[in-house]
Amino acid sequence: MRFARRMGRLGTETAFEVLARAKALEAQGRSICHLEIGAPDFPTPGPIVEAAKEALDAGWTKYGPANGDPELRREIAAYAGRMRGAAIDPDGVVVVPGAKPILFFTLMALVEEGDEILVPDPGFPIYASVVEMAGGKVVPYRFDERRGFALDRATLRRAKGGIFNTPHNPTGGILTREDWDAIAGLGLEWLISDEVYSEIRYGVDHVSPLALPSLRDRTILCDAFSKTWSMTGWRLGYGVMPRPLAEQVTRLQINCTSCAASFSQRAALAALRGPRPDEMVRTFRRRRDVIVEGLNAIPGIRCAEPRGAFYVFPHVGRDGTALARRLLEEAGVACVAGASFGAAGREHVRFSYAASEETIREALRRIRTLAG
Ligand code: PLP
């Protein structure tokens, strides 16, 4: 079989490969501290699980509308608008299986061969992967580690479109109002704002371009139930976008998945109508403090304090890919090499602190022994 040329341009998400290797080592009897995967380690809240069971019993087991259950789209418009201080048109909401399909479908709908697209470096690896598969040219922009991985505005360029992510994976940095003002001046035709970590912040505001008159008509919001409600396996996400683009994305969904799972969508109503994940965020904050302090106490490692999400991205003063490999193979600490997130991550590794404090402390002990 000869694969289509476009497959040569498609990248991957290394965290899944590390997870597979870590599981294989575990199957051989090795003890592994899992700090690689970006999934909250908490169960999905009980009322959401109950709502899914009720939906299954009530027969929500068939195809539904391709753009999503109308009641859920209205609830998403209300929730997403409330938390961002924006008015959202439910007809611009499309419900899909996770945040990733919003990235994939919108990039497929918008990127032409040779289009220059701003992409964060370091950044979620799927951005560059899908832009390149669609024939676009990745134009990287950077962050300033000394300022808690704040956006380095001097690295922004004029381009056709751009992808932004706040709070940011892998650094935990956030975008401020001033950052968005700088982005508004770039003349982008469109921008994707990936806000899957918008509820996971440590005492800082969330600023979405949807709330800014200079950007809202060009903005595609990408969000999901995955992180906020610990629902990574439910595969449920959504986009908010101008209606004409919502129609294109819906057509892509019809061609690809038909619709998101009907009973998951009913359960999502319970998520949006239930309490915010404050307790989970408090727990993440305690773990963040433990891992940042622990890493900074190891000679040769420098770790900025994240303001959101649940990752740290320490500078390790050497090739991060080799260190990540040794950490897994020799010390049993699973993490992701910084280079997986772009060239600027070469001397970094990413640890997820979506793991118990006990696991984090044990991982720190092992890292200190191997790398200190
Ligand atoms: N966007 C970012 C920044 C992420 O970190 C992730 C998952 O790690 C996703 C999107 C994908 O989310 P989902 O699992 O809902 O597709």
Coordinates of C-alpha atoms and ligand atoms in Angstrom, one line a residue:
M1 CA 0.0 0.0 0.0
R2 CA 1.3 3.5 -0.8
F3 CA 0.0 6.2 1.4
A4 CA -1.3 9.5 0.2
R5 CA 1.4 12.2 0.2
R6 CA -0.6 14.2 2.8
M7 CA 0.1 11.5 5.4
G8 CA 3.7 12.5 5.3
R9 CA 2.7 15.9 6.5
L10 CA 0.6 14.7 9.4
G11 CA 2.3 14.6 12.8
T12 CA 1.1 13.0 16.0
E13 CA 0.6 13.6 19.8
T14 CA 3.6 12.0 21.5
A15 CA 1.8 11.8 24.9
F16 CA -0.2 8.8 23.5
E17 CA 3.0 7.0 22.4
V18 CA 4.6 7.6 25.8
L19 CA 1.5 6.3 27.5
A20 CA 1.6 3.1 25.4
R21 CA 5.3 2.5 26.3
A22 CA 4.7 3.3 29.9
K23 CA 1.8 0.7 30.0
A24 CA 4.1 -1.9 28.3
L25 CA 6.7 -1.3 31.0
E26 CA 4.1 -1.6 33.7
A27 CA 2.9 -4.9 32.2
Q28 CA 6.5 -6.1 32.8
G29 CA 6.1 -5.3 36.4
R30 CA 7.8 -1.9 36.5
S31 CA 6.5 0.9 38.7
I32 CA 5.6 4.0 36.7
C33 CA 4.7 7.5 37.8
H34 CA 2.3 8.7 35.1
L35 CA 2.9 12.3 34.4
E36 CA 2.5 12.2 30.6
I37 CA -1.1 12.3 29.7
G38 CA -3.4 15.4 29.8
A39 CA -6.4 13.9 31.5
P40 CA -7.7 14.9 34.9
D41 CA -7.3 11.9 37.3
F42 CA -10.7 12.5 38.9
P43 CA -13.8 10.5 38.1
T44 CA -16.5 12.3 36.0
P45 CA -18.8 13.9 38.6
G46 CA -21.7 11.6 39.7
P47 CA -24.6 13.7 38.4
I48 CA -23.2 13.7 34.9
V49 CA -22.7 9.9 35.0
E50 CA -26.3 9.5 36.3
A51 CA -27.6 11.8 33.5
A52 CA -25.9 9.6 30.9
K53 CA -27.5 6.4 32.5
E54 CA -30.9 8.0 32.4
A55 CA -30.3 9.1 28.8
L56 CA -29.4 5.6 27.8
D57 CA -32.6 4.2 29.5
A58 CA -34.7 6.9 27.8
G59 CA -33.4 5.8 24.4
W60 CA -30.9 8.5 23.5
T61 CA -29.1 5.9 21.6
K62 CA -29.7 7.0 18.0
Y63 CA -28.2 9.5 15.5
G64 CA -29.0 13.1 16.5
P65 CA -28.8 16.4 14.6
A66 CA -25.4 16.7 12.9
N67 CA -24.6 20.0 14.5
G68 CA -25.7 18.8 18.0
D69 CA -28.7 18.5 20.2
P70 CA -30.5 21.9 20.0
E71 CA -31.1 22.1 23.8
L72 CA -27.4 21.5 24.4
R73 CA -26.4 24.1 21.8
R74 CA -28.5 26.6 23.5
E75 CA -27.1 25.7 26.9
I76 CA -23.5 25.9 25.6
A77 CA -24.2 29.3 24.1
A78 CA -25.5 30.5 27.5
Y79 CA -22.7 29.0 29.5
A80 CA -19.8 29.9 27.1
G81 CA -21.2 33.4 26.8
R82 CA -21.7 33.9 30.6
M83 CA -18.2 32.9 31.5
R84 CA -16.6 35.1 28.8
G85 CA -18.9 38.1 29.0
A86 CA -20.1 37.6 25.4
A87 CA -23.4 37.1 23.6
I88 CA -23.3 33.8 21.7
D89 CA -25.6 32.8 18.9
P90 CA -26.7 29.1 19.4
D91 CA -26.7 28.7 15.6
G92 CA -23.0 29.3 15.6
V93 CA -22.4 26.4 18.1
V94 CA -21.4 23.0 16.7
V95 CA -21.1 19.9 19.0
V96 CA -18.5 17.4 18.0
P97 CA -16.7 14.4 19.6
G98 CA -14.0 16.4 21.6
A99 CA -12.1 19.6 21.0
K100 CA -9.8 17.9 18.4
P101 CA -12.5 17.7 15.7
I102 CA -13.1 21.4 16.0
L103 CA -9.4 22.0 15.2
F104 CA -9.5 19.5 12.4
F105 CA -12.7 20.5 10.8
T106 CA -12.2 24.3 10.9
L107 CA -8.6 24.0 9.6
M108 CA -9.9 21.7 6.8
A109 CA -12.5 24.3 6.0
L110 CA -10.3 27.4 6.1
V111 CA -6.7 26.6 5.1
E112 CA -5.7 26.8 1.5
E113 CA -2.4 25.5 0.0
G114 CA 0.4 27.8 1.0
D115 CA -1.6 29.9 3.6
E116 CA 0.6 31.1 6.4
I117 CA -0.9 30.3 9.8
L118 CA 0.4 31.5 13.2
V119 CA 1.0 28.5 15.5
P120 CA 2.4 28.6 19.1
D121 CA 5.9 27.1 19.6
P122 CA 5.8 25.4 22.0
G123 CA 2.2 24.4 21.4
F124 CA -0.3 21.5 21.3
P125 CA 1.3 19.4 18.5
I126 CA -2.0 18.8 16.7
Y127 CA -2.1 22.5 15.5
A128 CA 1.1 22.3 13.3
S129 CA 0.3 18.8 12.3
V130 CA -3.2 19.6 10.9
V131 CA -2.2 23.0 9.4
E132 CA 0.6 21.2 7.5
M133 CA -1.7 18.3 6.4
A134 CA -4.1 20.9 5.0
G135 CA -1.3 22.4 3.0
G136 CA -0.7 25.5 5.2
K137 CA 2.7 26.9 6.2
V138 CA 3.3 27.0 10.0
V139 CA 4.5 30.4 11.2
P140 CA 5.6 29.9 14.8
Y141 CA 5.4 32.5 17.6
R142 CA 7.0 32.2 21.0
F143 CA 6.7 32.8 24.7
D144 CA 8.9 34.4 27.3
E145 CA 9.8 31.8 30.0
R146 CA 11.1 34.5 32.4
R147 CA 7.7 36.1 32.5
G148 CA 5.8 32.8 33.2
F149 CA 5.6 32.0 29.5
A150 CA 3.8 35.1 28.6
L151 CA 3.3 35.7 24.9
D152 CA 6.4 37.2 23.2
R153 CA 4.5 39.7 21.1
A154 CA 7.6 40.6 19.2
T155 CA 7.5 37.1 17.5
L156 CA 3.9 37.6 16.1
R157 CA 3.7 38.1 12.3
R158 CA 1.1 39.0 9.8
A159 CA -0.5 35.9 8.5
K160 CA -3.8 34.5 7.0
G161 CA -5.0 32.8 10.2
G162 CA -3.7 32.0 13.7
I163 CA -4.2 29.5 16.5
F164 CA -4.0 30.6 20.1
N165 CA -4.4 28.7 23.3
T166 CA -5.2 30.1 26.8
P167 CA -4.4 28.7 29.4
H168 CA -1.6 27.2 27.4
N169 CA -0.5 23.6 26.9
P170 CA 2.4 22.8 27.6
T171 CA 3.5 25.9 29.6
G172 CA 0.5 27.0 31.7
G173 CA 0.9 30.5 30.4
I174 CA -2.1 32.7 29.7
L175 CA -3.0 35.4 27.2
T176 CA -3.9 38.8 28.6
R177 CA -6.2 41.6 27.2
E178 CA -3.0 43.4 25.9
D179 CA -1.9 40.2 24.1
W180 CA -5.3 40.0 22.3
D181 CA -5.1 43.7 21.4
A182 CA -1.7 43.0 19.8
I183 CA -3.2 40.0 18.0
A184 CA -6.1 42.1 16.8
G185 CA -3.6 44.3 15.0
L186 CA -2.2 41.5 12.9
G187 CA -4.9 41.6 10.2
L188 CA -5.7 37.9 10.6
E189 CA -8.7 36.7 8.5
W190 CA -9.6 34.3 11.3
L191 CA -8.3 32.9 14.5
I192 CA -8.9 29.7 16.5
S193 CA -9.0 30.3 20.3
D194 CA -8.4 27.0 22.0
E195 CA -9.9 27.4 25.5
V196 CA -10.1 23.8 26.7
Y197 CA -8.4 24.8 30.0
S198 CA -10.4 28.0 30.5
E199 CA -11.9 26.8 33.9
I200 CA -8.5 25.6 35.2
R201 CA -6.8 28.8 36.3
Y202 CA -4.9 29.9 39.5
G203 CA -6.1 33.4 40.5
V204 CA -6.0 34.9 37.0
D205 CA -8.8 36.1 34.7
H206 CA -9.7 34.3 31.5
V207 CA -9.8 36.6 28.6
S208 CA -11.4 35.3 25.4
P209 CA -11.3 37.0 22.0
L210 CA -15.1 36.3 21.8
A211 CA -15.6 39.1 24.3
L212 CA -13.5 41.6 22.3
P213 CA -15.3 43.6 19.6
S214 CA -12.1 43.8 17.6
L215 CA -11.9 40.0 17.3
R216 CA -15.2 38.4 18.0
D217 CA -16.4 38.2 14.4
R218 CA -13.2 36.5 13.3
T219 CA -13.0 34.1 16.2
I220 CA -13.5 30.4 16.3
L221 CA -13.8 29.2 19.9
C222 CA -12.6 25.6 20.5
D223 CA -13.7 24.1 23.8
A224 CA -14.7 20.7 25.3
F225 CA -16.1 18.9 28.3
S226 CA -12.9 16.8 28.5
K227 CA -10.8 18.8 31.0
T228 CA -13.3 20.9 32.9
W229 CA -15.5 18.0 33.9
S230 CA -13.0 15.2 33.7
M231 CA -14.7 13.7 30.6
T232 CA -11.8 12.9 28.3
G233 CA -13.2 9.5 27.4
W234 CA -16.7 10.8 26.6
R235 CA -15.5 12.5 23.5
L236 CA -17.5 15.7 23.6
G237 CA -16.5 19.2 22.5
Y238 CA -17.8 22.2 20.7
G239 CA -17.0 25.2 18.6
V240 CA -18.5 28.6 18.5
M241 CA -18.1 30.3 15.1
P242 CA -19.7 32.5 12.5
R243 CA -22.8 30.8 11.1
P244 CA -21.4 30.2 7.5
L245 CA -18.4 28.4 9.0
A246 CA -20.7 26.4 11.3
E247 CA -22.5 25.1 8.2
Q248 CA -19.2 24.0 6.6
V249 CA -18.1 22.3 9.8
T250 CA -21.4 20.6 10.1
R251 CA -21.0 19.3 6.5
L252 CA -17.5 17.9 7.5
Q253 CA -19.1 16.3 10.5
I254 CA -21.8 14.6 8.3
N255 CA -19.0 13.3 6.1
C256 CA -16.9 12.1 9.1
T257 CA -18.7 11.2 12.3
S258 CA -22.4 12.0 11.6
C259 CA -22.8 13.5 15.1
A260 CA -21.5 13.3 18.6
A261 CA -22.9 10.5 20.8
S262 CA -26.5 11.4 21.7
F263 CA -26.4 10.2 25.3
S264 CA -23.1 12.0 26.0
Q265 CA -24.8 15.2 24.8
R266 CA -27.7 14.7 27.3
A267 CA -25.1 14.1 30.1
A268 CA -23.4 17.3 29.0
L269 CA -26.5 19.3 29.9
A270 CA -26.0 18.1 33.5
A271 CA -22.4 19.2 33.4
L272 CA -23.3 22.8 32.3
R273 CA -26.2 23.0 34.8
G274 CA -24.1 21.7 37.7
P275 CA -21.5 23.3 39.9
R276 CA -18.1 24.6 38.5
P277 CA -15.1 22.4 39.1
D278 CA -13.7 24.5 42.0
E279 CA -12.6 21.6 44.2
M280 CA -10.6 20.1 41.3
V281 CA -8.9 23.4 40.5
R282 CA -8.0 23.8 44.2
T283 CA -6.4 20.3 44.2
F284 CA -4.5 21.1 41.0
R285 CA -3.2 24.3 42.6
R286 CA -1.8 22.4 45.6
R287 CA -0.1 19.9 43.2
R288 CA 1.2 22.7 41.1
D289 CA 2.9 24.2 44.1
V290 CA 4.4 20.9 45.1
I291 CA 5.8 20.1 41.6
V292 CA 7.1 23.6 40.9
E293 CA 8.9 23.8 44.3
G294 CA 10.2 20.3 43.9
L295 CA 11.6 20.8 40.4
N296 CA 13.2 24.1 41.3
A297 CA 15.1 22.4 44.1
I298 CA 16.8 20.1 41.6
P299 CA 20.2 21.5 40.4
G300 CA 20.1 22.2 36.6
I301 CA 16.3 22.4 36.4
R302 CA 14.3 25.7 36.2
C303 CA 10.6 25.6 36.4
A304 CA 8.3 28.6 35.8
E305 CA 5.0 28.8 37.7
P306 CA 2.0 27.9 35.5
R307 CA -1.1 30.2 35.8
G308 CA -3.5 27.7 34.3
A309 CA -4.0 24.1 32.9
F310 CA -2.2 21.2 34.7
Y311 CA 1.2 21.1 33.2
V312 CA 4.7 22.3 34.0
F313 CA 7.3 22.9 31.3
P314 CA 10.7 23.0 33.1
H315 CA 13.9 23.9 31.3
V316 CA 16.2 21.0 32.0
G317 CA 19.5 22.4 30.6
R318 CA 20.1 19.6 28.2
D319 CA 18.4 17.6 25.4
G320 CA 14.9 17.1 26.8
T321 CA 14.2 14.2 24.4
A322 CA 17.1 12.1 25.8
L323 CA 16.1 13.0 29.4
A324 CA 12.5 12.1 28.9
R325 CA 13.5 8.7 27.5
R326 CA 15.9 8.0 30.4
L327 CA 13.3 9.2 32.9
L328 CA 10.8 6.6 31.6
E329 CA 13.2 3.7 30.9
E330 CA 15.5 4.1 33.9
A331 CA 13.5 5.9 36.5
G332 CA 9.9 5.0 35.7
V333 CA 8.7 8.6 35.3
A334 CA 6.6 9.0 32.2
C335 CA 6.7 12.6 30.7
V336 CA 6.7 14.1 27.3
A337 CA 9.8 15.6 25.6
G338 CA 9.5 19.3 25.0
A339 CA 10.5 19.0 21.4
S340 CA 7.2 17.2 20.8
F341 CA 5.6 20.7 21.2
G342 CA 7.9 22.5 18.8
A343 CA 11.6 23.5 18.3
A344 CA 11.5 26.0 21.2
G345 CA 10.8 23.1 23.6
R346 CA 14.1 21.2 22.9
E347 CA 15.6 21.8 26.3
H348 CA 12.3 21.2 28.2
V349 CA 10.2 18.3 29.2
R350 CA 6.4 18.4 30.1
F351 CA 5.1 16.9 33.2
S352 CA 1.3 16.7 33.7
Y353 CA 0.3 17.2 37.4
A354 CA -3.0 15.5 36.9
A355 CA -1.8 12.8 39.2
S356 CA -2.0 12.3 43.0
E357 CA 0.3 14.3 45.3
E358 CA 1.9 11.1 46.4
T359 CA 2.7 10.1 42.8
I360 CA 4.1 13.6 42.2
R361 CA 6.4 13.4 45.3
E362 CA 7.6 10.0 44.3
A363 CA 8.3 11.2 40.7
L364 CA 10.2 14.2 42.1
R365 CA 12.4 11.8 44.2
R366 CA 13.1 9.7 41.1
I367 CA 13.9 12.8 38.9
R368 CA 16.2 14.1 41.6
T369 CA 18.1 10.8 41.7
L370 CA 18.4 10.6 37.9
A371 CA 18.9 14.2 36.9
G372 CA 20.0 16.1 39.9
Ligands
PLP1 N1 -6.5 21.4 22.9 C1 -5.5 21.3 23.8 C2 -4.7 22.6 24.1 C3 -5.3 20.2 24.5 O1 -4.3 20.1 25.4 C4 -6.1 19.0 24.2 C5 -5.9 17.7 24.9 O2 -4.9 17.5 25.5 C6 -7.1 19.2 23.3 C7 -7.3 20.4 22.6 C8 -7.9 18.0 22.9 O3 -9.1 17.9 23.7 P1 -10.1 16.7 23.4 O4 -9.7 15.5 24.2 O5 -11.4 17.3 24.0 O6 -10.2 16.5 21.9

